[in-house]
Every structure is written in C-alpha cells, then in structure tokens.
XYZ file of C-alpha atoms in Angstrom:
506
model
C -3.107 -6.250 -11.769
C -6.601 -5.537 -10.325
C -7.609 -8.097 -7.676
C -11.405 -8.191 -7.037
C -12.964 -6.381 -4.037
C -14.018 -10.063 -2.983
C -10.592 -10.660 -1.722
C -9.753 -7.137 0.027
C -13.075 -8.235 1.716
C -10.850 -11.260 3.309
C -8.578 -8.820 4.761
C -11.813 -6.579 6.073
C -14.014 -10.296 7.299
C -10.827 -10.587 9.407
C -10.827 -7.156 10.724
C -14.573 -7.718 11.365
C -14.061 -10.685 13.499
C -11.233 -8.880 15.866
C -11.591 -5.895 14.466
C 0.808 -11.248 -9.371
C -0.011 -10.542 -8.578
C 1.281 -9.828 -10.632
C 1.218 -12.412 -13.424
C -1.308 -13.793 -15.166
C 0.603 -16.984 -15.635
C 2.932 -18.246 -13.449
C 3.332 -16.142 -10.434
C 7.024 -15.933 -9.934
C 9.402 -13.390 -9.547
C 10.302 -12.622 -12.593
C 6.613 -12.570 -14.288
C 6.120 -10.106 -16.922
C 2.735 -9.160 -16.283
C 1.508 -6.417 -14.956
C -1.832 -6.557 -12.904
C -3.598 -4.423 -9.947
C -5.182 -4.817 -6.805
C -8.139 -3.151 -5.138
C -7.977 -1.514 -2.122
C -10.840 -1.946 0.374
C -13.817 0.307 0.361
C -12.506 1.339 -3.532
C -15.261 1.183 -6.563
C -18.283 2.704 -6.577
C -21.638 0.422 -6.101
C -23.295 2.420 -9.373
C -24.433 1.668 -13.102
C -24.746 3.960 -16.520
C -27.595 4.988 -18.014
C -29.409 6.125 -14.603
C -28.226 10.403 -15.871
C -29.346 12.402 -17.679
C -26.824 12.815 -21.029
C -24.152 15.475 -21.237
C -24.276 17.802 -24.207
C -21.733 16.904 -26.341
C -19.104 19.124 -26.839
C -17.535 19.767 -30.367
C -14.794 17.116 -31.226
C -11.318 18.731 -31.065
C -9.512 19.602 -34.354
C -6.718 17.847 -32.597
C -6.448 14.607 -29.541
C -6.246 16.750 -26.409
C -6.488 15.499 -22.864
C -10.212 13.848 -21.648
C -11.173 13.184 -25.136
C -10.416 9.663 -27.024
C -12.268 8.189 -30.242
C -14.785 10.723 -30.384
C -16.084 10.679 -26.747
C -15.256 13.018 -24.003
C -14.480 11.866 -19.976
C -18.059 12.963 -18.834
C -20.106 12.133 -22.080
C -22.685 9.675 -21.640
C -22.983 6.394 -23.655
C -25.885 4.398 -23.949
C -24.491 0.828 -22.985
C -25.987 -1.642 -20.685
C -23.800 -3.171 -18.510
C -25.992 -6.212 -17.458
C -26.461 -8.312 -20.871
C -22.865 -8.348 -21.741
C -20.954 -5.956 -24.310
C -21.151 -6.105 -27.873
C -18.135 -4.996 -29.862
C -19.134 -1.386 -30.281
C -20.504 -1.067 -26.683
C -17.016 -2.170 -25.464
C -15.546 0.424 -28.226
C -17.139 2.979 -26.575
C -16.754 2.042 -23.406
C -13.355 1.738 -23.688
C -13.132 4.825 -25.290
C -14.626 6.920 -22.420
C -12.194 4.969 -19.853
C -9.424 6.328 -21.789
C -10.576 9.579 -21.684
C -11.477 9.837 -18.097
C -7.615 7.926 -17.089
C -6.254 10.901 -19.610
C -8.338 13.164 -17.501
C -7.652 12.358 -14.257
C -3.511 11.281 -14.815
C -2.627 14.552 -17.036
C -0.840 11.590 -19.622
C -2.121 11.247 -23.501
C -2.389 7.861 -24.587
C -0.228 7.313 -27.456
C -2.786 4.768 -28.864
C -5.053 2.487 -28.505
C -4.939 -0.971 -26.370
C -7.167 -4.130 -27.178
C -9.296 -5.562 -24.537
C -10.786 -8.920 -24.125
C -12.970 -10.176 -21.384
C -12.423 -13.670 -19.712
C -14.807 -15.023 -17.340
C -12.651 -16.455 -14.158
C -12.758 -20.231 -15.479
C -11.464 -19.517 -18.636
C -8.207 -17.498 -16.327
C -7.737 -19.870 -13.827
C -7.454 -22.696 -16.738
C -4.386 -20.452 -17.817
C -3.219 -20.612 -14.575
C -0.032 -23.125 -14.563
C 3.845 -23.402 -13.585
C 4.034 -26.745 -15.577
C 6.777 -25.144 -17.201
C 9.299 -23.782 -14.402
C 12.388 -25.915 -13.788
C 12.768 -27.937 -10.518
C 15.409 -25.934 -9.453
C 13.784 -22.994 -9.503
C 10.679 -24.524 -8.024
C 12.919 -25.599 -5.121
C 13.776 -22.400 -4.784
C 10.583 -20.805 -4.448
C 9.065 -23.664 -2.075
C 12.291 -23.000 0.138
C 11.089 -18.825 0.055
C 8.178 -19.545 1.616
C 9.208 -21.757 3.435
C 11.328 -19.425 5.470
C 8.696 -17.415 6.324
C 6.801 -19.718 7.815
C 3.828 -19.841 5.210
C 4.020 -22.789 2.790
C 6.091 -25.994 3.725
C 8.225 -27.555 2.049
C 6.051 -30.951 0.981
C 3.780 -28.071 -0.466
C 3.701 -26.554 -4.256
C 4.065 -23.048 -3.802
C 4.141 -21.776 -7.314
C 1.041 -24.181 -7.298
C -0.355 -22.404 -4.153
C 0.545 -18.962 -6.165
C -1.820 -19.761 -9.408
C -4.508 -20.915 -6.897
C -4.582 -17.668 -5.551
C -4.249 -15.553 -9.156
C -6.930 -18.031 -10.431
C -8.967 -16.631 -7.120
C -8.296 -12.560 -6.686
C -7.119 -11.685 -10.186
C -10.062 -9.269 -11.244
C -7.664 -8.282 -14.514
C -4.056 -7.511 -15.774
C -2.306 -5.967 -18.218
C 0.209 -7.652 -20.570
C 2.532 -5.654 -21.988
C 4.386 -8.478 -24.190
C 0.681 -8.266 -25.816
C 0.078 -5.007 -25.080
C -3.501 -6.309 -24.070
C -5.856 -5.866 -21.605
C -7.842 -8.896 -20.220
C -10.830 -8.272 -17.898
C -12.395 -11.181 -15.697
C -15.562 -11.334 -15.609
C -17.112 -13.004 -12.362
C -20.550 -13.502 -14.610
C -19.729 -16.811 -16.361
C -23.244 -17.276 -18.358
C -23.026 -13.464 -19.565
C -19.181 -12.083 -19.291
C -19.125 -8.028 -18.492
C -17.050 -5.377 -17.875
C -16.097 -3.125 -14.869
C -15.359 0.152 -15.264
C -13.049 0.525 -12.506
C -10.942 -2.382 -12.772
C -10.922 -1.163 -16.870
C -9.312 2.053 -15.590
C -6.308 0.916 -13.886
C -5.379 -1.854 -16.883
C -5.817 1.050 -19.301
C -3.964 3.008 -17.060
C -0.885 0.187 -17.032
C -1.190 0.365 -20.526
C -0.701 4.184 -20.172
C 2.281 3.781 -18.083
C 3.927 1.326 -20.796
C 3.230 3.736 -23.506
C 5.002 6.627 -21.294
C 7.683 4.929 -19.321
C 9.846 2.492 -19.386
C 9.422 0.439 -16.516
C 9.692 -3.160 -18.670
C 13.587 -2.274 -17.554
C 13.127 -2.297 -13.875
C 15.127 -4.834 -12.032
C 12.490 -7.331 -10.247
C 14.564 -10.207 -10.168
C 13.546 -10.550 -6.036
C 10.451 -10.267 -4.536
C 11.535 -7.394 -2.731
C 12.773 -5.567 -5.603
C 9.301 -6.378 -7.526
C 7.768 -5.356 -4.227
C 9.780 -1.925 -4.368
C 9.293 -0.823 -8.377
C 5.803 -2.265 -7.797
C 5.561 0.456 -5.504
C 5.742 3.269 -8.452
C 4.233 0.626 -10.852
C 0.606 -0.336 -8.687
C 0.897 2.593 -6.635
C 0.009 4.904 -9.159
C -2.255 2.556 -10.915
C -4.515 1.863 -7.868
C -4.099 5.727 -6.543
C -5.102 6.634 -10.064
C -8.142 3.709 -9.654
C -9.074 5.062 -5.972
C -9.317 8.702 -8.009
C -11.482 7.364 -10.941
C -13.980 5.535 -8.501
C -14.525 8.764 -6.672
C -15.399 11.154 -9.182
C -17.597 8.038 -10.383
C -19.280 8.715 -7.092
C -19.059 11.976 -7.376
C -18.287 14.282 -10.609
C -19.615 11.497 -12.696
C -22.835 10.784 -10.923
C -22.531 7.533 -11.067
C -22.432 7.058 -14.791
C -19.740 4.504 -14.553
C -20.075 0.608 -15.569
C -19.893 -1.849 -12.441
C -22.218 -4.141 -13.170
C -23.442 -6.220 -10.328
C -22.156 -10.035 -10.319
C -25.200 -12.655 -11.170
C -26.327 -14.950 -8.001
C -25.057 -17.738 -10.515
C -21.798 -16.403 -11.217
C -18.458 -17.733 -9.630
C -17.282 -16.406 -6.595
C -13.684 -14.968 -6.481
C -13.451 -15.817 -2.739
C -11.153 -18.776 -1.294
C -7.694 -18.276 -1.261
C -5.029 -21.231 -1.376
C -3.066 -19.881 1.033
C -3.319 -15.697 2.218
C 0.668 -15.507 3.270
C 1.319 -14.906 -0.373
C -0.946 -12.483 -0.734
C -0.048 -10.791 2.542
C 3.109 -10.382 1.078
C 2.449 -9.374 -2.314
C -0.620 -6.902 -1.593
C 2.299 -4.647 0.379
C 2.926 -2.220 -2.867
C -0.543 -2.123 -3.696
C -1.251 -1.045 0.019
C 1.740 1.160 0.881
C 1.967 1.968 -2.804
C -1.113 4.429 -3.613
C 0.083 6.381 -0.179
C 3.498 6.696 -1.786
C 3.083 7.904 -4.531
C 0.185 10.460 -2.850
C 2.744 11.886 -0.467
C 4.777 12.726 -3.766
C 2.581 14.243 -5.615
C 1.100 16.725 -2.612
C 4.773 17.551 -2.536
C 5.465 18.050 -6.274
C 2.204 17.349 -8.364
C 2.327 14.621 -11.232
C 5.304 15.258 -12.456
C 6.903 14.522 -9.369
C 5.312 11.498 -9.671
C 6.749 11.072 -13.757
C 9.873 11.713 -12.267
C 9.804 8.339 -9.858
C 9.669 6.089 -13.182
C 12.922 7.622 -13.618
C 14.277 6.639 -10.101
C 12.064 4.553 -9.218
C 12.082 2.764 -4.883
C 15.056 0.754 -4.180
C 13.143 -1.309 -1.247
C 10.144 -1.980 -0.407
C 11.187 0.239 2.650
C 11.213 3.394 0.829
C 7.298 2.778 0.242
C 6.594 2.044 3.496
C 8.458 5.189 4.548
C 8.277 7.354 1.839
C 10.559 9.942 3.538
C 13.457 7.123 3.455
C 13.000 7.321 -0.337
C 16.153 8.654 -1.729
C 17.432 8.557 1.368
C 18.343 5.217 2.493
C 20.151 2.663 -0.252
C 20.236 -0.953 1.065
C 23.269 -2.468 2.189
C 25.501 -3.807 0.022
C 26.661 -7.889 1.270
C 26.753 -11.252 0.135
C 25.943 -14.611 1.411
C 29.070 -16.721 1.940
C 29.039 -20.425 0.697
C 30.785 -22.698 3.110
C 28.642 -25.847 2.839
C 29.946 -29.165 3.471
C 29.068 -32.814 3.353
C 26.903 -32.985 0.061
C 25.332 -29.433 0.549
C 25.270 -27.598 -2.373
C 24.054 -24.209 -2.913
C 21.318 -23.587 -5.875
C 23.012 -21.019 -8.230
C 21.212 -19.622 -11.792
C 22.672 -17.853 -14.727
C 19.712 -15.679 -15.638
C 18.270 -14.075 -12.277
C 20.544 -13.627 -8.682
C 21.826 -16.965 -6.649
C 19.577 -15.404 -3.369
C 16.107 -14.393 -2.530
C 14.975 -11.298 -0.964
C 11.651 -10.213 0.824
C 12.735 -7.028 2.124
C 10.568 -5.279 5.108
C 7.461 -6.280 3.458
C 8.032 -9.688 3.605
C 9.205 -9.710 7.172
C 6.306 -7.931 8.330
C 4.035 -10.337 6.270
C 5.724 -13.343 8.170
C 5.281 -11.617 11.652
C 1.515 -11.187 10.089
C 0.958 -14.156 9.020
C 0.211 -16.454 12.010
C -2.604 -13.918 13.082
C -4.378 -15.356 9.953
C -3.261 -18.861 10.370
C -4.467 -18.709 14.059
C -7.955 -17.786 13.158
C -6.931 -14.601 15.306
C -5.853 -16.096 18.031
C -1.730 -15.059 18.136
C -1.353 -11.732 16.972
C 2.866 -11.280 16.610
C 2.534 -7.820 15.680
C -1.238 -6.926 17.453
C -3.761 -6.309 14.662
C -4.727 -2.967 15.793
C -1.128 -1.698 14.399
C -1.629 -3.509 11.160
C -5.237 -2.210 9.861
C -4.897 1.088 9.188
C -8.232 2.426 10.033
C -9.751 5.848 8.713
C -9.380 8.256 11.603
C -12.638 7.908 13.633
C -14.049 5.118 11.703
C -14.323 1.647 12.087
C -13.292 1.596 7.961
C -9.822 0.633 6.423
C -8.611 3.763 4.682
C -8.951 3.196 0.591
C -5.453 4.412 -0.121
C -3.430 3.157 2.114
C -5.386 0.112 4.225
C -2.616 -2.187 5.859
C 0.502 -0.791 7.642
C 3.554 -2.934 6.811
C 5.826 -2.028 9.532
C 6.031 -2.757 13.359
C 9.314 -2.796 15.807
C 10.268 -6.284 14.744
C 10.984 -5.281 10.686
C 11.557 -1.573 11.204
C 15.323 -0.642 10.852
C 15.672 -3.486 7.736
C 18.761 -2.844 5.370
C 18.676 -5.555 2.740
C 18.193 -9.443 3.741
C 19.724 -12.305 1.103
C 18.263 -16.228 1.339
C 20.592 -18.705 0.294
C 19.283 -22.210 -0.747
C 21.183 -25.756 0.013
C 20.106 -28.726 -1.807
C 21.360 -32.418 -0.418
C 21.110 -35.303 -2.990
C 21.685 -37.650 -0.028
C 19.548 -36.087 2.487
C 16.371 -38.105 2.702
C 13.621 -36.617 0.233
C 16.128 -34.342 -1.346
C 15.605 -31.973 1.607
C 16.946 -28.348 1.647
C 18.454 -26.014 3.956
C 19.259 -22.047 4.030
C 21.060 -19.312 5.291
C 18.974 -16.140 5.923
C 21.252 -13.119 6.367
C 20.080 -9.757 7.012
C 21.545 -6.394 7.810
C 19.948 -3.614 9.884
C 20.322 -0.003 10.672
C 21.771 -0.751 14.520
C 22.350 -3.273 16.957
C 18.735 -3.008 18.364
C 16.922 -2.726 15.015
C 18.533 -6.246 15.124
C 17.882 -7.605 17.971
C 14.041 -6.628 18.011
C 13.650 -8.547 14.453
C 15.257 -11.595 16.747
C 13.148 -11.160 18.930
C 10.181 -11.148 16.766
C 11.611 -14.527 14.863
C 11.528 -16.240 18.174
C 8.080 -15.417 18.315
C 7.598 -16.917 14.991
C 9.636 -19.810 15.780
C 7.847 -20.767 18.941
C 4.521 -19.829 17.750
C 5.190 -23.210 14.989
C 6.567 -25.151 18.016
C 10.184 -24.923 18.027
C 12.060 -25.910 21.220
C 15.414 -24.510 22.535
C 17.632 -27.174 21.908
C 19.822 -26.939 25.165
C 23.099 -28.667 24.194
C 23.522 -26.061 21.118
C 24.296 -22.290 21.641
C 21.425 -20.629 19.301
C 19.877 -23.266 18.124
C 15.954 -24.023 18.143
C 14.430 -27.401 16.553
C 10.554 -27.772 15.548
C 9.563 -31.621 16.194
C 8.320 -34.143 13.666
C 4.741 -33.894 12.449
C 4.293 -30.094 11.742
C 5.178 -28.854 8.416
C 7.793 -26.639 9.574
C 9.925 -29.474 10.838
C 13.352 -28.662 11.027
C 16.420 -27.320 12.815
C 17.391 -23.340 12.541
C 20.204 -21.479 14.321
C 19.953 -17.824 15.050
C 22.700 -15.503 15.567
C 23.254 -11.852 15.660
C 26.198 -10.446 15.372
C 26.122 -6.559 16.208
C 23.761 -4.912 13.435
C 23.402 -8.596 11.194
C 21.561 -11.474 11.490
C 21.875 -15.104 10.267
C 19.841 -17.467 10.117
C 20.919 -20.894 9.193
C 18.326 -23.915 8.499
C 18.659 -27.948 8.054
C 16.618 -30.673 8.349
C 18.428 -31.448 11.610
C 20.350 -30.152 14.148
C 23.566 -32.019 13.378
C 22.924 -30.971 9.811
C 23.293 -27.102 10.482
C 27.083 -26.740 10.479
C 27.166 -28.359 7.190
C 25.045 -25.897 5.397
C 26.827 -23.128 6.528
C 30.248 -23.942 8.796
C 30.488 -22.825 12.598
C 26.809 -22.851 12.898
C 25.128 -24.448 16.247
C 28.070 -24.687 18.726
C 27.894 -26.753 21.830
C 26.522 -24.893 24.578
C-alpha cells in the first residue's frame, strides 16, 4: 500500500506542535492486499515535460534491465500530468515506471500489470466489513480494545475502513494482479509517479517471490513479513523519488492536487495507524541495513526467510537471532465465560513490540500532546542536525517499556449473560528477563492510570477504571518472573471467572 503524504503530514503537524494498510477492503488481519505507505519528506514536488528529451537509445534485440515496452528508465515522454491520462499516456507512463523500478531494484518484470485509477470517493465507497462475522468482529473490537485505542461500544473494523478510505494513496492486489491508483483530483483523476512505483514494484515482488505464503494470521506476524514486504517497497519508493530529484531532473509525474479536489486528511482514529505504519517505518531501514551488508540479493534472500517479529525490524541485528517464545494461553474460564475459538486463523491475537510501543504512543496523540508515556523526542526520529523526520526510517518503535518483548498472545472471553454481551481477556506476554518485564508493567500502569484506573485496595493486582469512560472495566496485572498476564472483565468480581486465581484479596 502507498498512503498519501497528507497523512505522514499528521505524524509531522504533531511533531510541529511539540516538536492496510494493507487492504483495500476490509482491513483485517488476514487481508490479501498489498498496499504502501509514504514516509515523510518522500516524493519529489516536480512535473514532466519541464527537460529537455533524452536521445533515444536503440531498442534491445532482447528485454534487458531499465527498458520495458519500448521506453528506457531516463527517456522522456511527452504526457501531461494535469488534464488526466488517456490510455496511451498511461501506457507509456506505465511503461517508463517499470523500467525505472527494473532499474533501480536489479529485478525483470516477468510481465505486464494493469492499472486503473480511482479517485478517493469511488475507494472509500469500497470500503466495508459488512461481510465479517460477529465473532470475528468481537474479536477485533476486543484487540483494540486492549490497547487502549478503540472501546468496546466502538466499530473498529469500521474505524479501520475510515482510515483506508482516508490515507490509502494506492495498493496492489495480487488476487487481480492489478494496480489501483487514487487519485485525490475527483473532477480530473491523475496519476503519481511515485506512488505508481512502489504498486508496480509489489507487483514485481509477486512476480519474483512468493510471499502470498507468508503466515499473517496476527497483526504482529503481518507487522513482521510486512517488514520485508513494505520495507523494500517504500525503500525502493524513497530510491525512485530521489533520482526523480536528482538523476531524473525532475522528469517524473506528481501532479499537483486541484484546490477542488478531496482532501486525504482526517483520520477515524490514528492508534491504528500508529500501529500499522511500524513496518513501513522500521521497514525501509531494515531492509537498508541488509543490503549495505550484502547488496540486493541479500535482500532476495529475506523473501526466503523472511522476520519472525516485528522485533527483528525494529532491531535488525536480532534478525535471525532471536525466535519468539514458544507458549500458550490457558483456558480456565468459569461462570458463562467462554473463550472465542476459529477454525481458519489462530484462537489469540498478537501485536508484538510494535503494537506495545504504539499503545505506550498512543495517549501522546489522544492528549493533544499533553502525556507523553514514552517522551516524543525518543519516538521521532529526526535527521541528525535537522529539525526533519528522516525519509527512511521516521518513527522509532521501541522505548524501555516494549524493549526485551518475546511473543505476547490475547485471549478473548465472551459472556452471553453478562449485560451487553460484554467481553473479557487474558493478555500474556513473555520477555527476555525479569526486568524487561517489569519495565513493560511499569509502562501499563502508566497506561492504565493515564485512562483513570484506580488501585482497587481490597484486591492484590488489581486496578478498576470507573463508569463513564470508554475503557470501563476491571484488569489484574501480574508478573511472574520474565511473564506477564493480564486478565480483563467488566468487573472486578468478574476477573477470576475469565481466567481462575486472578484478583486475590489483599
């Protein structure tokens, strides 16, 4: 996916102030599409036709490298950007793009890839979870839910499409194998050039690897392949915008959005995003630090083994180096609790480090900047002597409170009888040592108290947030040497029955 620079600006307004997602339907889990995001300060401000034309060379006898349909990388093509594309403009165009992703990736496409362009009404009117059963709607609400970003009264595969509808810029899908580009002009639709390059480039990617067989049942394990997946698309999409700046002088198409057209801005709700932008942050850094180590084929070689965790991107020298821990979540509900189990996808979510840190993150947004869990500084990873994010590798997802993660599993508890249907959870985590896990208890205090939850005194462990916030509900925290559980009810006397022996008399 390529999410428009409108909402990387979001990230940079808020830095200003103190300083799918993939799917192009419903934005689950286990969506099939593939998009990619934009990293702030990426794409270069320029149009075509303002160069003088290259001399074309003589075609090739045979397809070679930088050369697609008759057009080489740097050959001009007289197509103007501004009055929308007719078919053989976007032939052409599309054409070049090829050639220059061939160019800069060392990869031949195998063939070509069909592209359409959508203006952003006609995507968000796509943009629906009508079809997903309850029980895996439950589910998701109760995901968020734990991390303190959408409550459970809320929609959150509804909050999910709000925010594709908003920041998708365009996507690949390779059931299709089609590229759609949105088009923030809705009277004329056009084309940019850079977000062209990185869905041609995921179309590259299907052609030459098989990553359709990654497991990305879990966010954190979409999150982690997503790391090989969007990191090389948008550090392949950071490398075509500069040498459209550069090598290219500027003959590139990014035409300039109308004063009439819509605007891309407004997110539903930015935890979401927080959490899903991690692999196209950490990502492009990733897969950077292999390739200085071992060139592109280095990089070939990760489709073949690709991350296990999200916290092999975020520290690429744990890659290879540091499985997850294998564990399970015990079920030993009681009184009408039942635990939500699937036969097509695993009975337990998982957000990995990137979703911890995107929960410590998330009340600094919430706040308007006022509570800053992990301080903001440490988050926005500015360009050494500048005030700018870097382009590759923008927001740091780590800090003392998720560092040291091993693998965390989220069990869900449904209770027919409970009022409302309610549900409940059990959050387990493991961590490298004792103090990894006490300083991620320490941080989900924080977290807790920072949405009003009060030590309930008569209960060892046990914290309750009152009536009228969203978050309303009982939780009991416990570590026990290098794991952490966290259990969750709609009340405190409800907490030992979705998972025995939890909040003990004090």
């Amino acid at each position: 996916m390529r999410t428009t620079i409108a909402i990387a600006v979001v990230l940079m307004l808020v830095v200003a102030g103190c300083s799918q997602a993939p799917g192009a339907g419903t934005t689950t889990d286990m969506d099939g599409t593939t998009e990619a995001t934009t990293q702030p300060g990426s794409g270069a401000d320029t149009t075509t036709g303002q160069q003088d034309a290259v001399v074309k060379p003589d075609d090739p006898e045979t397809d070679v490298l930088g050369w697609e349909s008759g057009l080489w990388y740097n050959e001009t093509i007289d197509v103007n950007p501004n009055d929308g594309l007719n078919e053989t403009e976007l032939d052409k165009t599309v054409a070049r793009a090829m050639a220059r992703v061939e160019r800069i990736r060392k990869l031949e496409f195998e063939e070509q890839v069909p592209v359409e362009i959508k203006t952003r009404e006609q995507f968000r009117a796509n943009q629906s979870s009508d079809g997903t059963p309850e029980a895996r709607r439950t589910f998701d609400n109760a995901k968020y839910e734990s991390l303190f970003m959408i409550n459970e009264s809320t929609d959150s595969l509804g909050v999910q499409n709000s925010n594709s509808g908003s920041s998708v810029g365009g996507y690949y899908d390779p059931t299709n194998q089609q590229i759609v580009v949105i088009s923030e002009n809705e009277s004329t639709p056009q084309l940019d050039e850079i977000t062209l390059s990185q869905e041609l480039f995921h179309a590259l990617q299907d052609q030459k690897f098989n990553f359709s067989s990654f497991n990305q049942t879990t966010r954190e394990l979409h999150n982690a392949k997503d790391g090989v997946i969007e990191g090389d698309g948008n550090y392949v999409d950071y490398l075509y915008s500069q040498r459209c700046q550069d090598e290219w002088n500027g003959d590139c198409l990014t035409p300039q959005a109308s004063s009439g057209s819509s605007a891309s801005g407004g997110l539903a709700n930015i935890g979401p995003y927080l959490l899903k932008f991690q692999p196209y942050s950490d990502g492009p850094a990733f897969v950077k630090h292999v390739k200085d180590e071992g060139g592109w084929e280095a990089v070939n070689d990760l489709y073949e083994n690709p991350p296990e965790s999200t916290e092999q991107v975020i520290h690429p020298d744990k890659y290879g180096e540091d499985s997850p821990a294998e564990f399970s979540v015990e079920n030993s509900a009681s009184d009408g609790w039942e635990r939500l189990t699937f036969s097509n996808r695993p009975n337990y979510a998982s957000v990995g480090e990137a979703g911890m840190m995107a929960m410590f993150m998330y009340p600094f947004y919430d706040s308007n900047q006022q509570t800053q869990i992990v301080p903001a500084r440490d988050f926005f990873n500015r360009q050494q002597g500048s005030s700018q994010l870097d382009p590759i590798d923008p927001l740091n997802y780590n800090s003392t409170y998720s560092n040291g993660w091993d693998g965390d599993k989220l069990a869900v508890y449904t209770n027919g009888a409970a009022k409302d249907n309610e549900t409940g959870y059990v959050w387990k985590s493991v961590w490298d040592s004792q103090q990894d896990a006490s300083e991620f208890v320490t941080g989900y205090r924080e977290v807790l108290k920072y949405n009003g939850a009060q030590k309930v005194d008569t209960r060892k462990n046990t914290w309750r947030i009152p009536s009228g916030n969203g978050f309303a509900d009982a939780f009991y925290v416990k570590r026990t040497g290098d794991t952490v559980v966290v259990v969750n009810a709609p009340s405190v006397s409800e907490l030992p029955n979705v998972r025995s022996g939890a909040a003990p008399a004090a």
